[in-house]
Phi, psi and omega in degrees: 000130172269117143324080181276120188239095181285124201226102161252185193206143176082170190292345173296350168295323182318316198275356134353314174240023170238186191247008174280022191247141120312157187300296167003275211294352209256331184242055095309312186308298223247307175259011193266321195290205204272149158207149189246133196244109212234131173331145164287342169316318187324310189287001185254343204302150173297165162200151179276148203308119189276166167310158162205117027297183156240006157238149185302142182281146169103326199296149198249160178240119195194130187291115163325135180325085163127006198241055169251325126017305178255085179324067265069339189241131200215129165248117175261117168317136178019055185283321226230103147348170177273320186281324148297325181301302197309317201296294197324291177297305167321332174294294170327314182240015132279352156255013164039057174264331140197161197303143175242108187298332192282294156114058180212175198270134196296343192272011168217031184259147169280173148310350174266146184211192176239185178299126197268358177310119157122346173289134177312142155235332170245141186200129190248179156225136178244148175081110214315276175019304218230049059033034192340148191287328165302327164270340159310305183290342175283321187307321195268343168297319187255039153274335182279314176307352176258024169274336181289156161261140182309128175101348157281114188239045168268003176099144209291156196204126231275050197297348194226026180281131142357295201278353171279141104336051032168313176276018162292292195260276198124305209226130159271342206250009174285005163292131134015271180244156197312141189289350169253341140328299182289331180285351168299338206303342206257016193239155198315294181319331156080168167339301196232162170197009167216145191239129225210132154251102192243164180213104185248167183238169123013140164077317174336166136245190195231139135232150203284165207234179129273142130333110179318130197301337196300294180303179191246194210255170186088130182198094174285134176251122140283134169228128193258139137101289205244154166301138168216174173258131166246155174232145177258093161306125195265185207283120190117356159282139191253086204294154155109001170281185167252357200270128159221126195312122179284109167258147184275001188235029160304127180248159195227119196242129191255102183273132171256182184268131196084356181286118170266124176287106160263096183281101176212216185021222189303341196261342154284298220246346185238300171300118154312125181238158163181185198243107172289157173277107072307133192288336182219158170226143183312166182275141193333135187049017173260180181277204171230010177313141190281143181113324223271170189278168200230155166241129182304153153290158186226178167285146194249133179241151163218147156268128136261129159219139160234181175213180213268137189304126177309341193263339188289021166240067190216109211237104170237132164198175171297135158285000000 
């Protein structure tokens, strides 16, 4: 069995899994580079034992300050422990899935790091099948968390079970993410079936994007090592210019290290997210107003997982 492994390099990889590219350039991006083709054993290979739980018990799901607007998107505070953080990373770079440049053992690397142009800094997997076992176990974890309802840290609620009813709930859709979403779970492919490994330095960005209609809707971020600002674009943005709206109704969402970032309804499909490229972002609940306190960026590692749509795999766009 071939191991689908995408391995890209330098900052134009950013743009790989958003909808701003011609068809060209989006398939020279994503299949024109290097890919490596690996036993299938890779995916049986030992690896450490993640924690358990492996999301903090108690962590609240809770729509960001100032987001209520941006329809779908919910972030659960620190759900992944210092002791989860640590398994995650460590998972990661036994399967050397992409260079970590400060080139140090995750339980004593500081934050620094260098600039990853020429460096993996990105790496996908398509398909449960070829799904190394540590993001199965992160996928099906943080599936069972987008089963809570927001602002509940009592714990998941079976909501995409067989056995639910239309008289179970008042609201079928108070879940985290959409009650036909939570319903892949019950299907081979599960929730997610596809994965991004992204690796940023100090100063990266994003640029912002839509997600490709090729995934279907619900999309989760781990964000590992360092804090960032992501800004989420409301509906009326045109992702893949270069012109980006200074708008007052731009929402700015502050990722911690361990936060998992959830996207789905409107905040998948309408709303635009990136990264400005900057070495620092205000500090939690400031402006950008001159004066104000700035927190450095440090290097950041994230997972994304989603999944691939029944009908998206198949790719029509302009050459």
């Amino acid at each position: 069995m071939e191991l689908l492994t995408w391995h890209l390099r330098g900052p134009l990889s950013r743009r790989a899994h958003g909808a701003g590219m011609r068809g060209g350039d989006l398939i020279r991006e994503v299949f024109g580079s290097e890919s490596d083709s690996d036993d299938a054993d890779e995916l049986n290979r030992p690896g450490p034992s993640p924690p358990s739980p492996l999301m903090r018990p108690g962590c609240v799901v809770e729509t960001p300050a100032g987001a209520d607007a941006c329809v779908g998107m919910f972030v659960a505070r620190e759900a992944l422990g210092e002791d989860a953080r640590r398994w995650l990373l460590d998972s990661i770079r036994a399967d050397d899935l992409v260079d970590f440049p400060d080139d140090e053992p995750s339980t004593t690397a500081s934050d620094r790091c260098a600039p990853t142009g020429g460096a993996r800094n990105q790496a996908m997997r398509f398909g449960r099948d070829h799904l190394p076992r540590w993001a199965l176990a992160l996928a099906d974890a943080v599936a069972k968390l987008a089963t809570r309802r927001p602002g509940d840290s009592q714990g998941e609620h079976d909501v995409a079970s067989a056995d639910h009813t239309d008289d179970d709930d008042d609201d079928d859709d108070a879940a985290v993410f959409p009650r036909e979403v939570l319903a892949r779970a019950r299907t081979a492919s599960g929730v997610f079936n596809q994965m991004i490994v992204n690796q940023y330095a100090p100063g990266e960005g994003l640029t912002p994007h839509v997600d490709l209609e090729a995934f279907a809707d619900g999309v989760a971020v781990v964000s590992l090592r360092s804090t960032v600002v992501m800004d989420m674009y409301p509906p009326g943005f045109e992702p893949g210019t270069s012109h980006v709206p200074t708008n007052s109704n731009t929402v700015p969402v502050w990722l911690r290290p361990g936060d998992v970032l959830f996207l789905s309804r409107a905040a998948r499909w309408e709303w635009a997210h990136g990264i400005a490229a900057r070495d620092a972002d205000p500090a939690e609940g400031e402006t950008r107003s001159e004066g104000g306190a700035v927190v450095r960026r440090g290097c950041r590692t994230s997972v994304t997982l989603r999944a691939m749509r029944e009908d998206g795999h198949e790719l029509r766009v302009p050459a």
